[in-house]
Coordinates of C-alpha atoms and ligand atoms in Angstrom, one line a residue:
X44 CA 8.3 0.5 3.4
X45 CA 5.2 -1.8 3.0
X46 CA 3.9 -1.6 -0.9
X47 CA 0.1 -2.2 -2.2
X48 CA 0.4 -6.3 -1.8
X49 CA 1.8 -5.9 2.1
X50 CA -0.9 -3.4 2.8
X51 CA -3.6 -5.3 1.2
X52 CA -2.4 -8.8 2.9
X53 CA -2.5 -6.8 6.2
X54 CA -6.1 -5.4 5.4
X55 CA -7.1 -8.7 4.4
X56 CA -6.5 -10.8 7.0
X57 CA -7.5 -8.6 9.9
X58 CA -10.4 -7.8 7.8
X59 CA -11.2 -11.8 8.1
X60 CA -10.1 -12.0 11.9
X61 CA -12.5 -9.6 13.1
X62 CA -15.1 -8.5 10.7
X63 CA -18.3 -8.2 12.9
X64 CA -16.6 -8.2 16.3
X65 CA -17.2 -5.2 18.5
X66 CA -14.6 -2.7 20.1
X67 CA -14.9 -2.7 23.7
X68 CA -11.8 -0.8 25.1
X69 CA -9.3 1.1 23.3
X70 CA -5.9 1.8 24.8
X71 CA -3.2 4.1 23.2
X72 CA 0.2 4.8 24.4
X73 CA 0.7 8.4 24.1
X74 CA 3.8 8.4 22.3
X75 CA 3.8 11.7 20.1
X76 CA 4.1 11.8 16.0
X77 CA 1.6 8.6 15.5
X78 CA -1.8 10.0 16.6
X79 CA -2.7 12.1 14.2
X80 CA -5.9 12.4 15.7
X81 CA -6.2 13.4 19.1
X82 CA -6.2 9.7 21.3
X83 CA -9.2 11.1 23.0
X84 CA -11.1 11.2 19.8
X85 CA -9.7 7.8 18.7
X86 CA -11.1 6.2 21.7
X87 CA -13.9 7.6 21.7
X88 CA -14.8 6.7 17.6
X89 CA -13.9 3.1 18.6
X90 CA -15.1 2.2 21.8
X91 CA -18.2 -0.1 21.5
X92 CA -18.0 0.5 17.9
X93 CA -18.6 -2.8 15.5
X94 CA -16.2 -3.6 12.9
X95 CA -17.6 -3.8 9.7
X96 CA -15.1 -3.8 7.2
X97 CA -10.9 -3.8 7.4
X98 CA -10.1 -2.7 3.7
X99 CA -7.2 -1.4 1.7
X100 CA -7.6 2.0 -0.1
X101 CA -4.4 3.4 -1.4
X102 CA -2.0 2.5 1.3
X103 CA -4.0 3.2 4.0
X104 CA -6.0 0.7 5.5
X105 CA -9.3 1.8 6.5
X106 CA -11.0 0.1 9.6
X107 CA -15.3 1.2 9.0
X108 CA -16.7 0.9 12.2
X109 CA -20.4 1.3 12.8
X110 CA -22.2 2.6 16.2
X111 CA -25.7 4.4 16.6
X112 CA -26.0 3.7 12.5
X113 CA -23.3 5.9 12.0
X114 CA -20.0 4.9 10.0
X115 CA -16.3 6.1 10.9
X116 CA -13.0 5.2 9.5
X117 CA -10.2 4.6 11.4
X118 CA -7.7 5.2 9.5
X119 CA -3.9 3.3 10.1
X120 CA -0.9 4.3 7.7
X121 CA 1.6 1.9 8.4
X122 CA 4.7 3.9 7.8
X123 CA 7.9 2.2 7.3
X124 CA 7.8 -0.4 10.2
X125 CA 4.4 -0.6 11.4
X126 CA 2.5 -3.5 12.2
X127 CA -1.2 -4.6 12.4
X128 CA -1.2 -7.8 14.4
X129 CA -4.7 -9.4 15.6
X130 CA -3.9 -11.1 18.6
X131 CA -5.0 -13.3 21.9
X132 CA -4.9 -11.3 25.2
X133 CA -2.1 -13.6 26.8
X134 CA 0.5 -13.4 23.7
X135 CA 3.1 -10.7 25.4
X136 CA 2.5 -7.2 24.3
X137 CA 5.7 -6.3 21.9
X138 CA 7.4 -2.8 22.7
X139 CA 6.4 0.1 20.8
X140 CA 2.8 -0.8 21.2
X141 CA 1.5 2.2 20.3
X142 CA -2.9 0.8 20.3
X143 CA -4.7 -1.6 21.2
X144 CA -8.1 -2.3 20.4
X145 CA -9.6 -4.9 23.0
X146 CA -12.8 -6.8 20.7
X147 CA -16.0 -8.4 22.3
X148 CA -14.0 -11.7 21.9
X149 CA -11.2 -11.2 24.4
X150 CA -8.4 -10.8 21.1
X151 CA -6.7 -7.4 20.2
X152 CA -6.2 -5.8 17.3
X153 CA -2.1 -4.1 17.9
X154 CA -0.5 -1.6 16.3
X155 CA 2.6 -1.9 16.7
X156 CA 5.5 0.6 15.4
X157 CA 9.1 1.2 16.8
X158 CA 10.2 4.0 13.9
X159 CA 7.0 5.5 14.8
X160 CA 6.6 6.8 11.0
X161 CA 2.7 5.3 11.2
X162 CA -0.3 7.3 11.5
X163 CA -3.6 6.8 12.9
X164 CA -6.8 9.0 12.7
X165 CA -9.9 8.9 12.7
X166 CA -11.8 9.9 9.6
X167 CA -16.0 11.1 9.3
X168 CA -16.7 10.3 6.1
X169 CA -20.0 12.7 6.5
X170 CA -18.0 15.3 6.4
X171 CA -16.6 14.3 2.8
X172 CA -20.3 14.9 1.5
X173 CA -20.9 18.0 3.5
X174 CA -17.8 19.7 1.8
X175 CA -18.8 19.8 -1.8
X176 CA -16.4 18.3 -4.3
X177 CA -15.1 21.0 -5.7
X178 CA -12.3 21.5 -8.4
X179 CA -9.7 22.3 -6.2
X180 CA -7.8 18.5 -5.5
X181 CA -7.6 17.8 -9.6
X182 CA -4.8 16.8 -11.0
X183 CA -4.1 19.5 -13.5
X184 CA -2.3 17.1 -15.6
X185 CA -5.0 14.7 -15.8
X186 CA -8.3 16.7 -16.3
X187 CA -10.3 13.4 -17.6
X188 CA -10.2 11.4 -14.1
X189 CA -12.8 10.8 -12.1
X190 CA -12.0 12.2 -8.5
X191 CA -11.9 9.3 -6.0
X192 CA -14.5 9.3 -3.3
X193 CA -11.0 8.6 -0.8
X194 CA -9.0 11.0 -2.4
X195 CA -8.8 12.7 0.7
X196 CA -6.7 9.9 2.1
X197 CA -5.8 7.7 -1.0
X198 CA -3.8 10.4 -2.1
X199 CA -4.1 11.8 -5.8
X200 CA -2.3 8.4 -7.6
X201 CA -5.0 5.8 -9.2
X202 CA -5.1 2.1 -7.9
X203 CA -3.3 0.4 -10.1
X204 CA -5.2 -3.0 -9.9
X205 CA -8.1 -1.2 -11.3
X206 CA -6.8 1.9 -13.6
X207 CA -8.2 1.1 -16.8
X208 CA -5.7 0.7 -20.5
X209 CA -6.7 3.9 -21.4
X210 CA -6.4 6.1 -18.4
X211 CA -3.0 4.3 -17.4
X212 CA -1.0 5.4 -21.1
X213 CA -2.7 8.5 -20.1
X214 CA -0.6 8.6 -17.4
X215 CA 2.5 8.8 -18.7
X216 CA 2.1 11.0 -21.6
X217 CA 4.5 13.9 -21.5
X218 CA 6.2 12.4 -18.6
X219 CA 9.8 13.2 -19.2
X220 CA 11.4 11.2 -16.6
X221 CA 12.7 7.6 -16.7
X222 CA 9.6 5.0 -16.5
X223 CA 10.6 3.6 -13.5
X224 CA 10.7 6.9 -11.8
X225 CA 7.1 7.9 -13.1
X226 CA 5.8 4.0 -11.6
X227 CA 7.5 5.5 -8.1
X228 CA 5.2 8.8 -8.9
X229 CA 2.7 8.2 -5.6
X230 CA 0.9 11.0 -7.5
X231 CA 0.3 8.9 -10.5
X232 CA 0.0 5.5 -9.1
X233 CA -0.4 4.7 -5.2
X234 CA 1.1 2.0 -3.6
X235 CA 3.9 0.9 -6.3
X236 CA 7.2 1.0 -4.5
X237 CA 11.1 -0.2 -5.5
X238 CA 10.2 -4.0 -5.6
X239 CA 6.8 -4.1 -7.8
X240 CA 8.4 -1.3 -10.4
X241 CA 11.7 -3.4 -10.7
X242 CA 9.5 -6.7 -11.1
X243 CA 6.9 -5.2 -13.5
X244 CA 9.7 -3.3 -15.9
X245 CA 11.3 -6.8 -15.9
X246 CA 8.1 -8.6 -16.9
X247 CA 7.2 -6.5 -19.4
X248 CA 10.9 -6.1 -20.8
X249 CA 10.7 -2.5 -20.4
X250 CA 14.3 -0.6 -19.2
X251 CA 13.8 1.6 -16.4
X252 CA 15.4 4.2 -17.5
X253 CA 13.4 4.4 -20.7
X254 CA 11.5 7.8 -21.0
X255 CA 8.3 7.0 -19.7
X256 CA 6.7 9.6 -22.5
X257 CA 8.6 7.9 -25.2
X258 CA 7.1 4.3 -24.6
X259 CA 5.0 2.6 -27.2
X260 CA 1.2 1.8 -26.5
X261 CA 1.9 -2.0 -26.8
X262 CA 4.8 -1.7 -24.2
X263 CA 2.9 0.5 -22.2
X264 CA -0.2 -2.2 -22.7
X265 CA 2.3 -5.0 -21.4
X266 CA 3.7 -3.0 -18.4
X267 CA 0.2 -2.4 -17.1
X268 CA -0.5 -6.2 -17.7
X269 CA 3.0 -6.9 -15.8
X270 CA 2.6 -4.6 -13.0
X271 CA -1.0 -6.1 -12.4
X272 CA 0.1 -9.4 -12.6
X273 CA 3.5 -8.9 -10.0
X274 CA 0.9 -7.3 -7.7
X275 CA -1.8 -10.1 -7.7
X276 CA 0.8 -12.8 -7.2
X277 CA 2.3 -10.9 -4.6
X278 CA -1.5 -10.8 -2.6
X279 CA -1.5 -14.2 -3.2
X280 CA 2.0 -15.1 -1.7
X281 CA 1.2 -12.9 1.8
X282 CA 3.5 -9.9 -0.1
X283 CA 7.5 -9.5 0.3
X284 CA 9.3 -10.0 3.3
X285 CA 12.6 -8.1 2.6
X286 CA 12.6 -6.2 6.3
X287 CA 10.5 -6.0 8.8
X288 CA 7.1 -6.5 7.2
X289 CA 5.3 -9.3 8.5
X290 CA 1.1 -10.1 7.7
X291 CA -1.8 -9.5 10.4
X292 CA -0.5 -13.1 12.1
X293 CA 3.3 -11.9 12.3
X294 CA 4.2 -14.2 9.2
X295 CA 5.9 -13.4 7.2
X296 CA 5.2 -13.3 2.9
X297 CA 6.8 -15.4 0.5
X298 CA 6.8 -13.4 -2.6
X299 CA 10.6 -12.0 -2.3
X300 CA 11.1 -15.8 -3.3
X301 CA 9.4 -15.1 -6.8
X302 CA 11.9 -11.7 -7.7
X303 CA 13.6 -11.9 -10.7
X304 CA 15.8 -9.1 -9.9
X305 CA 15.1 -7.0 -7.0
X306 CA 18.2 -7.4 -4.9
X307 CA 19.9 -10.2 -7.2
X308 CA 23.0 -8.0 -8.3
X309 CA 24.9 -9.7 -9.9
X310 CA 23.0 -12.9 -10.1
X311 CA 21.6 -14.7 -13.5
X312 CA 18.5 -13.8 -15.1
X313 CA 16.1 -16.4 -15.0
X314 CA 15.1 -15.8 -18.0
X315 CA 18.4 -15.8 -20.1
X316 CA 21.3 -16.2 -17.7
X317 CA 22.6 -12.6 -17.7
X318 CA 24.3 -11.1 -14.7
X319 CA 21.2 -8.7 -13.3
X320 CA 22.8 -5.6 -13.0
X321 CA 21.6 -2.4 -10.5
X322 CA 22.1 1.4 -10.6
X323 CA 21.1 4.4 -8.9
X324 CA 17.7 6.1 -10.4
X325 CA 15.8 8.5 -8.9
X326 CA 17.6 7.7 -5.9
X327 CA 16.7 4.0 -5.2
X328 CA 18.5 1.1 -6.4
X329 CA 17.0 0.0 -9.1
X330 CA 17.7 -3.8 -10.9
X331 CA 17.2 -4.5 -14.3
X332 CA 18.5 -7.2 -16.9
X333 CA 20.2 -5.7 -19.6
X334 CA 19.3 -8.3 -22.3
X335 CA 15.8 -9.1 -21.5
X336 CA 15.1 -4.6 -21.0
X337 CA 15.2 -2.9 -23.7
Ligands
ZN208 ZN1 17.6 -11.7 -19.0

């Protein structure tokens, strides 16, 4: 499953492949489960649409188009093995091609998804500021935030390369359950999966089974700094390649090179030399150093 850093490599660099180039065709497959809007509707958002922007919000990444002065998402959720490849019209179409978007260059942008747990939709965003933003999609735990213009497709979590000190040991206040757990909460954070809690918890020599509630302010000021830190280096390195995930060119990223313990069981710390141990929380394998976490 693609994390914030794959999804924001993939936004980014078919954000700079075809940023300005129109859509001139638009060709779905008709496989069910990944349209969740109608194909008719996709095609006709898209087609002879100009790209303006390929962004990340949450993990979706949002495709504005523009046509007639008027702005529509397309939204694409990668799933767990979907791709977003921009690509020249003679490179062979892979299986489980599930869209292609034809641009006024001759390239494609693909979608490509064989688990077919992706979505794509289109999404108005005038219709966001003809429904008035009620109280209804608050968090009741966290009555201070600021509802996010995206919320409808961000999900409730804040970004965590933004969330500010204060709102972020907000977050975890009461929280019962193991830090590492609460990092996992999509509801409290978006886009932080297995790798980036296990990396950040490391960084900031926090134990991941540690009651989030019970953390101090400095550690919870270091795991912020840690979990932005493991993130931004991951953009940087084209995200983790520990699948199937592979940037908008098919490469793959580098940044699985960088763990310090996600999937080294049993390996030395790189810090101190200790075997990295792993155990079940919340269901995932989780790895952790048991000298450097406390
Ligand atoms: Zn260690």
């Amino acid at each position: 499953m693609p994390e914030l850093p794959e999804v924001e490599t993939v936004a980014n660099g078919v954000n700079a492949r075809v940023r300005g180039l129109r859509i001139v065709q638009v060709w779905t497959s008709g496989k069910p489960q990944t349209f969740k809007s109608p194909e008719t509707e996709i095609a006709a958002a898209l087609t002879g649409a100009k790209i303006e922007s390929v962004r990340r919000v949450g993990k979706t990444i949002v495709m504005t188009v523009l046509r007639d002065k008027q702005q529509t998402e397309f939204l694409i959720h990668l799933g767990m093995t979907g791709r977003l490849l921009v690509c020249t019209p003679e490179m062979p179409v892979a299986p489980h091609t599930h869209a292609v978007l034809t641009l006024d260059d001759a390239r494609e942008v693909r979608f490509v998804d064989p688990r077919r747990f992706g979505r794509l939709s289109i999404h108005h965003p005038e219709n966001d500021r003809a429904s008035t933003p009620t109280s209804q999609n608050r968090d009741v735990g966290h009555p201070d935030r600021t509802h996010d213009r995206h919320a409808g497709y961000a999900g409730p979590g804040r970004e965590p390369l933004t969330i500010s000190l204060e709102d972020f040991v907000a977050l975890f206040r009461g929280r019962k359950t193991p830090i590492k757990a609460a990092l996992l909460n999509q509801s409290l954070l978006h886009g932080v999966g297995n790798i980036y809690a296990d990396e950040a918890l490391f960084r900031a020599g926090i134990r991941p089974t540690r009651q989030a509630a019970r953390l101090t302010h400095d550690e919870l000021k270091k795991l912020r700094a840690a979990l932005v830190a493991v993130l931004k280096q991951a953009i940087k390195l084209g995200g983790s390649s520990v699948s199937d995930y592979v940037d908008a060119d098919g490469v793959r990223g580098f940044f699985q090179l960088r763990h310090k313990v996600y999937q080294r069981t049993g390996e030395p710390c790189r810090v101190c030399g200790t075997p990295i141990k792993r155990i079940e929380l919340a269901g995932r394998g989780t790895h952790f150093c048991p000298k450097c976490q406390r």
